[in-house]
Amino acid sequence: MASEKGNTARRLFEEKNVVEELGNVGENESCNDNESVSEADNIKEEEKEKDSLDSSDDDWEPDSEPSPKKRHIVPSPMTTPQTPRTPTSPAVDFLSPRGKSCSRRGRKRPAACISLDSGMGFWNDISEEDEAPVQPHFLPKRNPGAQLVMDRKYSPLQLFQLFFPYSVVDTIVKNTNSYAKFRTETGTKLPWVPLKVKELYSFIGLVIYMGLLSTKTIVDYWSGKTIYNLPFPKSVMSRSRFQAISWNLHLCNLEEDRMNMQKKGTPDYDRLFKIKPLYTDIITACKTYFHPNKQLAVDERMVASKARIGFKQYMKNKPTKWGYKLFVLADSACGYTWNFFVYEGKSSMSTGKGLNYDSVVRLLDLTLLGSGYHVYMDNFYTSPGLLMDLLDKKTLACGTIRSHTQGFPRTRTNELSERAPKGSIRWLREGKLLFVRWMDTKLVSMCSTIHKAFDGSTVSRRIRNAKSEWEKRQISIPAAAKDYNKYMGGVDLSDSLIGYYNVIHKTTKWYKTFFFHFVDIAVVNSLILHQHLLKAQKKTPLTQKEFRETLLAELAGIVIPPAESETAEASTSCEEESSTSAVEEQLCWPEYYGSNASAGRRCCVLCKISGHKVKTPVFCTKCNVALCFVSSRNCFKEWHTVKPSEEKVEEKNEEQ
């Protein structure tokens, strides 16, 4: 009896489980039936709309409304219940592009990524011919190139003084003297002699020299060790004087800077006030003395720094990852920096269209440039809205674009696959905007108002053949991608010219880093002006190294003997004209070897000739000889009144 009762209980338990499983299956089928019914209804509605378009009004008859109690089940691949391990069939993806299911949770696409005309148009291949857009005429405000007298001879110093004129340097000298006086009054134990304009030019010359010849520390330039033994820095100024100028260098007015600091935390506070006097003058000079060619490039530039300040940026894709970010507009042909501004964070002057939009509009000073320019930019800046606004101002643009940017076509008809072979092209035109997708090493998307889709251009690429061997082949390339590769490197060219002989020094003051970078911009732009002038005169221009060597020598007041080719040339009328220069002819001045009267003492030359060995801390800055300079023995005056012959000095040195 016990065994029969146990079997009966076991049978009832199994029947109960079977009933529960059948109930679960029924729920799943009802859920899938609901999906299939909804999908079938959608398909039926689309077919009805098509039939209504194809048929005439006479043949149309109203359909009878189905009874709400009746359910028409259409066979569908979705009727099969899906388990987590069952892969979704392609038919399901086609019928349900957003992955509908019984669950109320689903993925939503952001509204910014949905184009208004996402269902319009389709991607064409290169077999479909595209019409070239009508471009506005190129009408610059001035003739492109250097805005100077083209048949006149300019020295490197005169070109550099276009960006660092006497007025700008004189302002820096006054502010530096005020700051040094303030530090002395607050207890800084550092002797300070008032700075002069000529001395600051010499300081800049030494900074450029240090970019040509780098050492581990600044002190090594004045080191007395045999392995260094660099006479040029000692002939320009002493180490203590150079360090004193570096420590007290100040660009802005001290009183106005204090007033600006009191506004900190308010909208009137200017974060870049410490560099504003020089910052604005450099930008004005860059725009004044050169007019760019037709192709322009917009990009970022990083000025290396790890200072603790709010507008320091980090860009992982740049060679210089930490530093200050500058937005730069440069000439694509020569790399001339025509306009730039420092990014200081979120601005209250923003238009609400994004940093990329505001940066390009701010850099393109169309009142000075003119119309018909071609601007090239990367995918950070490119957007259909920006390109259309520039087109309204008769300025064309081209650049790479991110596929999720607002306004990018969302149609998938004939879209380029990520596994397409190299050289495959798809294009779509929406009015005056051209969207191109090209398969290179990876998929490239571009937007342009300049080009047509394809003009038959090709480019060489390495492609693996059927034998898994690499070989070079010619593949198709869109005109937009070809010109982008050609003209986008304007800012990179400028960065490379600056990076060859960078003058930036390590400093704890952020505004000094910008001062050194402004010197770099002035030197490179002066070099480009020099090259344009010499090419117009059909002469060979100096290389950047030779240009910097000549410039620093002129800044320091050292006369360089002319080359043989220059001495053979006849003097022109422009050489006879006297040009006013801030760097006058170097005079003989007494200077200390060290920081005080007891450091760096050497034997006086006149005393050595007379047979006495007297040490002195003073030397002549021009003659570079040690001379006594005291009330009882003024060898400095005697040396310059009746200077002994060099042979006599050498004979006396040999005797001793």
PDB file of N, CA and C in Angstrom, residues 275-364:
ATOM      1  N   ILE A 275      49.418  88.238 -20.448  1.00  0.00           N
ATOM      2  CA  ILE A 275      50.091  88.180 -21.744  1.00  0.00           C
ATOM      3  C   ILE A 275      49.424  89.094 -22.767  1.00  0.00           C
ATOM      4  N   LYS A 276      48.380  89.825 -22.357  1.00  0.00           N
ATOM      5  CA  LYS A 276      47.583  90.578 -23.320  1.00  0.00           C
ATOM      6  C   LYS A 276      48.368  91.650 -24.085  1.00  0.00           C
ATOM      7  N   PRO A 277      49.228  92.456 -23.482  1.00  0.00           N
ATOM      8  CA  PRO A 277      49.900  93.464 -24.309  1.00  0.00           C
ATOM      9  C   PRO A 277      50.669  92.872 -25.484  1.00  0.00           C
ATOM     10  N   LEU A 278      51.437  91.819 -25.249  1.00  0.00           N
ATOM     11  CA  LEU A 278      52.205  91.185 -26.318  1.00  0.00           C
ATOM     12  C   LEU A 278      51.322  90.282 -27.174  1.00  0.00           C
ATOM     13  N   TYR A 279      50.372  89.624 -26.557  1.00  0.00           N
ATOM     14  CA  TYR A 279      49.474  88.682 -27.238  1.00  0.00           C
ATOM     15  C   TYR A 279      48.704  89.359 -28.367  1.00  0.00           C
ATOM     16  N   THR A 280      48.091  90.493 -28.086  1.00  0.00           N
ATOM     17  CA  THR A 280      47.297  91.192 -29.097  1.00  0.00           C
ATOM     18  C   THR A 280      48.180  91.810 -30.180  1.00  0.00           C
ATOM     19  N   ASP A 281      49.353  92.308 -29.802  1.00  0.00           N
ATOM     20  CA  ASP A 281      50.243  92.928 -30.792  1.00  0.00           C
ATOM     21  C   ASP A 281      50.799  91.900 -31.766  1.00  0.00           C
ATOM     22  N   ILE A 282      51.116  90.691 -31.283  1.00  0.00           N
ATOM     23  CA  ILE A 282      51.634  89.637 -32.162  1.00  0.00           C
ATOM     24  C   ILE A 282      50.570  89.226 -33.180  1.00  0.00           C
ATOM     25  N   ILE A 283      49.326  89.067 -32.732  1.00  0.00           N
ATOM     26  CA  ILE A 283      48.248  88.671 -33.643  1.00  0.00           C
ATOM     27  C   ILE A 283      48.027  89.748 -34.706  1.00  0.00           C
ATOM     28  N   THR A 284      48.045  91.011 -34.296  1.00  0.00           N
ATOM     29  CA  THR A 284      47.869  92.109 -35.255  1.00  0.00           C
ATOM     30  C   THR A 284      48.987  92.134 -36.285  1.00  0.00           C
ATOM     31  N   ALA A 285      50.227  91.918 -35.839  1.00  0.00           N
ATOM     32  CA  ALA A 285      51.362  91.912 -36.767  1.00  0.00           C
ATOM     33  C   ALA A 285      51.276  90.742 -37.742  1.00  0.00           C
ATOM     34  N   CYS A 286      50.846  89.564 -37.252  1.00  0.00           N
ATOM     35  CA  CYS A 286      50.722  88.394 -38.131  1.00  0.00           C
ATOM     36  C   CYS A 286      49.724  88.653 -39.250  1.00  0.00           C
ATOM     37  N   LYS A 287      48.638  89.361 -38.961  1.00  0.00           N
ATOM     38  CA  LYS A 287      47.632  89.651 -39.972  1.00  0.00           C
ATOM     39  C   LYS A 287      48.065  90.773 -40.905  1.00  0.00           C
ATOM     40  N   THR A 288      48.910  91.682 -40.421  1.00  0.00           N
ATOM     41  CA  THR A 288      49.235  92.886 -41.178  1.00  0.00           C
ATOM     42  C   THR A 288      50.237  92.624 -42.293  1.00  0.00           C
ATOM     43  N   TYR A 289      51.287  91.866 -42.015  1.00  0.00           N
ATOM     44  CA  TYR A 289      52.425  91.790 -42.928  1.00  0.00           C
ATOM     45  C   TYR A 289      52.389  90.578 -43.863  1.00  0.00           C
ATOM     46  N   PHE A 290      51.293  89.865 -43.881  1.00  0.00           N
ATOM     47  CA  PHE A 290      51.169  88.729 -44.804  1.00  0.00           C
ATOM     48  C   PHE A 290      49.695  88.487 -45.079  1.00  0.00           C
ATOM     49  N   HIS A 291      49.399  88.174 -46.346  1.00  0.00           N
ATOM     50  CA  HIS A 291      48.035  87.799 -46.716  1.00  0.00           C
ATOM     51  C   HIS A 291      48.067  86.372 -47.262  1.00  0.00           C
ATOM     52  N   PRO A 292      47.266  85.478 -46.702  1.00  0.00           N
ATOM     53  CA  PRO A 292      47.380  84.056 -47.070  1.00  0.00           C
ATOM     54  C   PRO A 292      46.866  83.766 -48.466  1.00  0.00           C
ATOM     55  N   ASN A 293      47.280  82.618 -48.962  1.00  0.00           N
ATOM     56  CA  ASN A 293      46.828  82.132 -50.264  1.00  0.00           C
ATOM     57  C   ASN A 293      45.422  81.539 -50.154  1.00  0.00           C
ATOM     58  N   LYS A 294      44.959  80.892 -51.216  1.00  0.00           N
ATOM     59  CA  LYS A 294      43.570  80.457 -51.307  1.00  0.00           C
ATOM     60  C   LYS A 294      43.237  79.351 -50.311  1.00  0.00           C
ATOM     61  N   GLN A 295      44.182  78.448 -50.052  1.00  0.00           N
ATOM     62  CA  GLN A 295      43.926  77.303 -49.176  1.00  0.00           C
ATOM     63  C   GLN A 295      44.401  77.614 -47.755  1.00  0.00           C
ATOM     64  N   LEU A 296      43.521  77.382 -46.785  1.00  0.00           N
ATOM     65  CA  LEU A 296      43.810  77.617 -45.373  1.00  0.00           C
ATOM     66  C   LEU A 296      43.568  76.335 -44.589  1.00  0.00           C
ATOM     67  N   ALA A 297      44.223  76.225 -43.443  1.00  0.00           N
ATOM     68  CA  ALA A 297      44.060  75.054 -42.575  1.00  0.00           C
ATOM     69  C   ALA A 297      43.782  75.517 -41.157  1.00  0.00           C
ATOM     70  N   VAL A 298      42.853  74.835 -40.494  1.00  0.00           N
ATOM     71  CA  VAL A 298      42.489  75.116 -39.100  1.00  0.00           C
ATOM     72  C   VAL A 298      42.813  73.881 -38.269  1.00  0.00           C
ATOM     73  N   ASP A 299      43.547  74.090 -37.177  1.00  0.00           N
ATOM     74  CA  ASP A 299      43.909  72.949 -36.334  1.00  0.00           C
ATOM     75  C   ASP A 299      44.325  73.472 -34.965  1.00  0.00           C
ATOM     76  N   GLU A 300      44.570  72.521 -34.029  1.00  0.00           N
ATOM     77  CA  GLU A 300      45.032  72.893 -32.696  1.00  0.00           C
ATOM     78  C   GLU A 300      46.559  72.825 -32.637  1.00  0.00           C
ATOM     79  N   ARG A 301      47.097  73.554 -31.681  1.00  0.00           N
ATOM     80  CA  ARG A 301      48.528  73.510 -31.390  1.00  0.00           C
ATOM     81  C   ARG A 301      48.703  73.445 -29.882  1.00  0.00           C
ATOM     82  N   MET A 302      49.632  72.597 -29.452  1.00  0.00           N
ATOM     83  CA  MET A 302      49.898  72.446 -28.021  1.00  0.00           C
ATOM     84  C   MET A 302      51.246  73.083 -27.681  1.00  0.00           C
ATOM     85  N   VAL A 303      51.231  73.966 -26.679  1.00  0.00           N
ATOM     86  CA  VAL A 303      52.457  74.560 -26.141  1.00  0.00           C
ATOM     87  C   VAL A 303      52.775  73.814 -24.856  1.00  0.00           C
ATOM     88  N   ALA A 304      53.886  73.103 -24.842  1.00  0.00           N
ATOM     89  CA  ALA A 304      54.191  72.173 -23.764  1.00  0.00           C
ATOM     90  C   ALA A 304      54.309  72.890 -22.424  1.00  0.00           C
ATOM     91  N   SER A 305      53.613  72.362 -21.424  1.00  0.00           N
ATOM     92  CA  SER A 305      53.698  72.871 -20.056  1.00  0.00           C
ATOM     93  C   SER A 305      52.960  71.910 -19.129  1.00  0.00           C
ATOM     94  N   LYS A 306      53.466  71.796 -17.921  1.00  0.00           N
ATOM     95  CA  LYS A 306      52.781  71.024 -16.884  1.00  0.00           C
ATOM     96  C   LYS A 306      52.500  71.895 -15.664  1.00  0.00           C
ATOM     97  N   ALA A 307      52.371  73.193 -15.897  1.00  0.00           N
ATOM     98  CA  ALA A 307      52.079  74.124 -14.814  1.00  0.00           C
ATOM     99  C   ALA A 307      50.683  73.867 -14.255  1.00  0.00           C
ATOM    100  N   ARG A 308      50.511  74.181 -13.001  1.00  0.00           N
ATOM    101  CA  ARG A 308      49.215  73.990 -12.344  1.00  0.00           C
ATOM    102  C   ARG A 308      48.356  75.233 -12.572  1.00  0.00           C
ATOM    103  N   ILE A 309      47.609  75.195 -13.661  1.00  0.00           N
ATOM    104  CA  ILE A 309      46.746  76.315 -14.014  1.00  0.00           C
ATOM    105  C   ILE A 309      45.499  75.764 -14.685  1.00  0.00           C
ATOM    106  N   GLY A 310      44.408  76.501 -14.576  1.00  0.00           N
ATOM    107  CA  GLY A 310      43.102  75.984 -14.965  1.00  0.00           C
ATOM    108  C   GLY A 310      42.949  75.667 -16.430  1.00  0.00           C
ATOM    109  N   PHE A 311      43.564  76.455 -17.335  1.00  0.00           N
ATOM    110  CA  PHE A 311      43.330  76.225 -18.759  1.00  0.00           C
ATOM    111  C   PHE A 311      44.400  75.349 -19.395  1.00  0.00           C
ATOM    112  N   LYS A 312      45.154  74.632 -18.596  1.00  0.00           N
ATOM    113  CA  LYS A 312      46.047  73.607 -19.149  1.00  0.00           C
ATOM    114  C   LYS A 312      45.203  72.441 -19.645  1.00  0.00           C
ATOM    115  N   GLN A 313      45.570  71.874 -20.800  1.00  0.00           N
ATOM    116  CA  GLN A 313      44.779  70.838 -21.449  1.00  0.00           C
ATOM    117  C   GLN A 313      45.590  69.555 -21.594  1.00  0.00           C
ATOM    118  N   TYR A 314      44.857  68.459 -21.785  1.00  0.00           N
ATOM    119  CA  TYR A 314      45.465  67.153 -22.076  1.00  0.00           C
ATOM    120  C   TYR A 314      44.845  66.613 -23.357  1.00  0.00           C
ATOM    121  N   MET A 315      45.696  66.327 -24.352  1.00  0.00           N
ATOM    122  CA  MET A 315      45.243  65.769 -25.629  1.00  0.00           C
ATOM    123  C   MET A 315      46.076  64.528 -25.917  1.00  0.00           C
ATOM    124  N   LYS A 316      45.440  63.382 -25.822  1.00  0.00           N
ATOM    125  CA  LYS A 316      46.166  62.126 -25.918  1.00  0.00           C
ATOM    126  C   LYS A 316      46.665  61.840 -27.333  1.00  0.00           C
ATOM    127  N   ASN A 317      46.046  62.427 -28.361  1.00  0.00           N
ATOM    128  CA  ASN A 317      46.435  62.137 -29.739  1.00  0.00           C
ATOM    129  C   ASN A 317      47.500  63.086 -30.271  1.00  0.00           C
ATOM    130  N   LYS A 318      47.969  64.019 -29.451  1.00  0.00           N
ATOM    131  CA  LYS A 318      48.987  64.972 -29.878  1.00  0.00           C
ATOM    132  C   LYS A 318      50.363  64.526 -29.384  1.00  0.00           C
ATOM    133  N   PRO A 319      51.433  64.855 -30.126  1.00  0.00           N
ATOM    134  CA  PRO A 319      52.783  64.534 -29.621  1.00  0.00           C
ATOM    135  C   PRO A 319      53.067  65.207 -28.291  1.00  0.00           C
ATOM    136  N   THR A 320      52.623  66.463 -28.140  1.00  0.00           N
ATOM    137  CA  THR A 320      52.702  67.168 -26.862  1.00  0.00           C
ATOM    138  C   THR A 320      51.353  67.018 -26.175  1.00  0.00           C
ATOM    139  N   LYS A 321      51.295  66.172 -25.171  1.00  0.00           N
ATOM    140  CA  LYS A 321      50.002  65.806 -24.588  1.00  0.00           C
ATOM    141  C   LYS A 321      49.537  66.811 -23.536  1.00  0.00           C
ATOM    142  N   TRP A 322      50.460  67.375 -22.748  1.00  0.00           N
ATOM    143  CA  TRP A 322      50.100  68.319 -21.703  1.00  0.00           C
ATOM    144  C   TRP A 322      50.561  69.721 -22.110  1.00  0.00           C
ATOM    145  N   GLY A 323      49.708  70.696 -21.927  1.00  0.00           N
ATOM    146  CA  GLY A 323      50.108  72.063 -22.227  1.00  0.00           C
ATOM    147  C   GLY A 323      48.921  72.959 -22.486  1.00  0.00           C
ATOM    148  N   TYR A 324      49.208  74.103 -23.076  1.00  0.00           N
ATOM    149  CA  TYR A 324      48.180  75.092 -23.412  1.00  0.00           C
ATOM    150  C   TYR A 324      47.753  74.881 -24.860  1.00  0.00           C
ATOM    151  N   LYS A 325      46.449  74.918 -25.088  1.00  0.00           N
ATOM    152  CA  LYS A 325      45.915  74.655 -26.424  1.00  0.00           C
ATOM    153  C   LYS A 325      45.645  75.964 -27.144  1.00  0.00           C
ATOM    154  N   LEU A 326      46.167  76.048 -28.358  1.00  0.00           N
ATOM    155  CA  LEU A 326      45.940  77.194 -29.222  1.00  0.00           C
ATOM    156  C   LEU A 326      45.192  76.727 -30.464  1.00  0.00           C
ATOM    157  N   PHE A 327      44.191  77.498 -30.880  1.00  0.00           N
ATOM    158  CA  PHE A 327      43.522  77.263 -32.155  1.00  0.00           C
ATOM    159  C   PHE A 327      44.180  78.168 -33.192  1.00  0.00           C
ATOM    160  N   VAL A 328      44.639  77.560 -34.291  1.00  0.00           N
ATOM    161  CA  VAL A 328      45.511  78.253 -35.242  1.00  0.00           C
ATOM    162  C   VAL A 328      44.906  78.184 -36.639  1.00  0.00           C
ATOM    163  N   LEU A 329      44.994  79.300 -37.354  1.00  0.00           N
ATOM    164  CA  LEU A 329      44.677  79.370 -38.777  1.00  0.00           C
ATOM    165  C   LEU A 329      45.978  79.666 -39.512  1.00  0.00           C
ATOM    166  N   ALA A 330      46.401  78.747 -40.375  1.00  0.00           N
ATOM    167  CA  ALA A 330      47.687  78.862 -41.058  1.00  0.00           C
ATOM    168  C   ALA A 330      47.509  78.727 -42.554  1.00  0.00           C
ATOM    169  N   ASP A 331      48.459  79.292 -43.292  1.00  0.00           N
ATOM    170  CA  ASP A 331      48.486  79.144 -44.740  1.00  0.00           C
ATOM    171  C   ASP A 331      48.939  77.726 -45.076  1.00  0.00           C
ATOM    172  N   SER A 332      48.173  77.041 -45.922  1.00  0.00           N
ATOM    173  CA  SER A 332      48.477  75.644 -46.223  1.00  0.00           C
ATOM    174  C   SER A 332      49.746  75.486 -47.048  1.00  0.00           C
ATOM    175  N   ALA A 333      50.129  76.500 -47.814  1.00  0.00           N
ATOM    176  CA  ALA A 333      51.279  76.377 -48.707  1.00  0.00           C
ATOM    177  C   ALA A 333      52.604  76.544 -47.973  1.00  0.00           C
ATOM    178  N   CYS A 334      52.710  77.548 -47.094  1.00  0.00           N
ATOM    179  CA  CYS A 334      53.994  77.866 -46.460  1.00  0.00           C
ATOM    180  C   CYS A 334      53.991  77.696 -44.948  1.00  0.00           C
ATOM    181  N   GLY A 335      52.830  77.521 -44.308  1.00  0.00           N
ATOM    182  CA  GLY A 335      52.783  77.332 -42.862  1.00  0.00           C
ATOM    183  C   GLY A 335      52.814  78.625 -42.070  1.00  0.00           C
ATOM    184  N   TYR A 336      52.547  79.764 -42.689  1.00  0.00           N
ATOM    185  CA  TYR A 336      52.546  81.047 -41.978  1.00  0.00           C
ATOM    186  C   TYR A 336      51.374  81.082 -40.996  1.00  0.00           C
ATOM    187  N   THR A 337      51.648  81.406 -39.743  1.00  0.00           N
ATOM    188  CA  THR A 337      50.610  81.530 -38.721  1.00  0.00           C
ATOM    189  C   THR A 337      49.934  82.878 -38.891  1.00  0.00           C
ATOM    190  N   TRP A 338      48.712  82.873 -39.440  1.00  0.00           N
ATOM    191  CA  TRP A 338      48.022  84.125 -39.733  1.00  0.00           C
ATOM    192  C   TRP A 338      47.137  84.587 -38.584  1.00  0.00           C
ATOM    193  N   ASN A 339      46.546  83.667 -37.873  1.00  0.00           N
ATOM    194  CA  ASN A 339      45.683  84.025 -36.744  1.00  0.00           C
ATOM    195  C   ASN A 339      45.675  82.872 -35.752  1.00  0.00           C
ATOM    196  N   PHE A 340      45.525  83.193 -34.488  1.00  0.00           N
ATOM    197  CA  PHE A 340      45.446  82.165 -33.444  1.00  0.00           C
ATOM    198  C   PHE A 340      44.834  82.786 -32.199  1.00  0.00           C
ATOM    199  N   PHE A 341      44.368  81.946 -31.305  1.00  0.00           N
ATOM    200  CA  PHE A 341      43.933  82.394 -29.988  1.00  0.00           C
ATOM    201  C   PHE A 341      44.113  81.266 -28.996  1.00  0.00           C
ATOM    202  N   VAL A 342      44.283  81.643 -27.744  1.00  0.00           N
ATOM    203  CA  VAL A 342      44.532  80.693 -26.664  1.00  0.00           C
ATOM    204  C   VAL A 342      43.196  80.244 -26.095  1.00  0.00           C
ATOM    205  N   TYR A 343      43.032  78.929 -25.966  1.00  0.00           N
ATOM    206  CA  TYR A 343      41.806  78.389 -25.385  1.00  0.00           C
ATOM    207  C   TYR A 343      41.908  78.476 -23.866  1.00  0.00           C
ATOM    208  N   GLU A 344      40.996  79.213 -23.253  1.00  0.00           N
ATOM    209  CA  GLU A 344      41.028  79.438 -21.807  1.00  0.00           C
ATOM    210  C   GLU A 344      39.867  78.779 -21.083  1.00  0.00           C
ATOM    211  N   GLY A 345      39.150  77.876 -21.736  1.00  0.00           N
ATOM    212  CA  GLY A 345      38.031  77.205 -21.099  1.00  0.00           C
ATOM    213  C   GLY A 345      36.704  77.726 -21.637  1.00  0.00           C
ATOM    214  N   LYS A 346      35.637  77.387 -20.942  1.00  0.00           N
ATOM    215  CA  LYS A 346      34.307  77.808 -21.369  1.00  0.00           C
ATOM    216  C   LYS A 346      34.204  79.323 -21.334  1.00  0.00           C
ATOM    217  N   SER A 347      33.674  79.868 -22.404  1.00  0.00           N
ATOM    218  CA  SER A 347      33.583  81.319 -22.543  1.00  0.00           C
ATOM    219  C   SER A 347      32.128  81.753 -22.508  1.00  0.00           C
ATOM    220  N   SER A 348      31.915  82.934 -21.940  1.00  0.00           N
ATOM    221  CA  SER A 348      30.566  83.491 -21.912  1.00  0.00           C
ATOM    222  C   SER A 348      30.158  84.059 -23.268  1.00  0.00           C
ATOM    223  N   MET A 349      31.135  84.175 -24.199  1.00  0.00           N
ATOM    224  CA  MET A 349      30.858  84.725 -25.525  1.00  0.00           C
ATOM    225  C   MET A 349      30.467  83.645 -26.530  1.00  0.00           C
ATOM    226  N   SER A 350      30.287  82.415 -26.086  1.00  0.00           N
ATOM    227  CA  SER A 350      29.968  81.325 -27.007  1.00  0.00           C
ATOM    228  C   SER A 350      28.577  81.520 -27.596  1.00  0.00           C
ATOM    229  N   THR A 351      28.398  81.032 -28.826  1.00  0.00           N
ATOM    230  CA  THR A 351      27.127  81.180 -29.533  1.00  0.00           C
ATOM    231  C   THR A 351      26.146  80.057 -29.227  1.00  0.00           C
ATOM    232  N   GLY A 352      26.594  79.036 -28.525  1.00  0.00           N
ATOM    233  CA  GLY A 352      25.735  77.899 -28.240  1.00  0.00           C
ATOM    234  C   GLY A 352      25.777  76.822 -29.296  1.00  0.00           C
ATOM    235  N   LYS A 353      26.585  77.005 -30.337  1.00  0.00           N
ATOM    236  CA  LYS A 353      26.693  76.020 -31.403  1.00  0.00           C
ATOM    237  C   LYS A 353      27.896  75.105 -31.242  1.00  0.00           C
ATOM    238  N   GLY A 354      28.617  75.236 -30.169  1.00  0.00           N
ATOM    239  CA  GLY A 354      29.740  74.348 -29.903  1.00  0.00           C
ATOM    240  C   GLY A 354      31.078  75.044 -30.084  1.00  0.00           C
ATOM    241  N   LEU A 355      32.097  74.501 -29.415  1.00  0.00           N
ATOM    242  CA  LEU A 355      33.438  75.061 -29.499  1.00  0.00           C
ATOM    243  C   LEU A 355      33.995  74.962 -30.904  1.00  0.00           C
ATOM    244  N   ASN A 356      33.672  73.864 -31.605  1.00  0.00           N
ATOM    245  CA  ASN A 356      34.200  73.704 -32.957  1.00  0.00           C
ATOM    246  C   ASN A 356      33.691  74.802 -33.888  1.00  0.00           C
ATOM    247  N   TYR A 357      32.428  75.136 -33.791  1.00  0.00           N
ATOM    248  CA  TYR A 357      31.832  76.181 -34.628  1.00  0.00           C
ATOM    249  C   TYR A 357      32.420  77.547 -34.284  1.00  0.00           C
ATOM    250  N   ASP A 358      32.467  77.861 -32.989  1.00  0.00           N
ATOM    251  CA  ASP A 358      32.949  79.178 -32.567  1.00  0.00           C
ATOM    252  C   ASP A 358      34.421  79.381 -32.909  1.00  0.00           C
ATOM    253  N   SER A 359      35.229  78.319 -32.837  1.00  0.00           N
ATOM    254  CA  SER A 359      36.665  78.454 -33.106  1.00  0.00           C
ATOM    255  C   SER A 359      36.921  78.829 -34.559  1.00  0.00           C
ATOM    256  N   VAL A 360      36.246  78.153 -35.481  1.00  0.00           N
ATOM    257  CA  VAL A 360      36.462  78.441 -36.905  1.00  0.00           C
ATOM    258  C   VAL A 360      35.974  79.838 -37.256  1.00  0.00           C
ATOM    259  N   VAL A 361      34.815  80.217 -36.745  1.00  0.00           N
ATOM    260  CA  VAL A 361      34.271  81.542 -37.048  1.00  0.00           C
ATOM    261  C   VAL A 361      35.168  82.637 -36.478  1.00  0.00           C
ATOM    262  N   ARG A 362      35.744  82.392 -35.320  1.00  0.00           N
ATOM    263  CA  ARG A 362      36.620  83.394 -34.705  1.00  0.00           C
ATOM    264  C   ARG A 362      37.943  83.525 -35.458  1.00  0.00           C
ATOM    265  N   LEU A 363      38.473  82.424 -35.962  1.00  0.00           N
ATOM    266  CA  LEU A 363      39.751  82.471 -36.675  1.00  0.00           C
ATOM    267  C   LEU A 363      39.612  83.105 -38.053  1.00  0.00           C
ATOM    268  N   LEU A 364      38.478  82.881 -38.716  1.00  0.00           N
ATOM    269  CA  LEU A 364      38.286  83.401 -40.074  1.00  0.00           C
ATOM    270  C   LEU A 364      37.814  84.854 -40.009  1.00  0.00           C
TER     271      LEU A 364
END
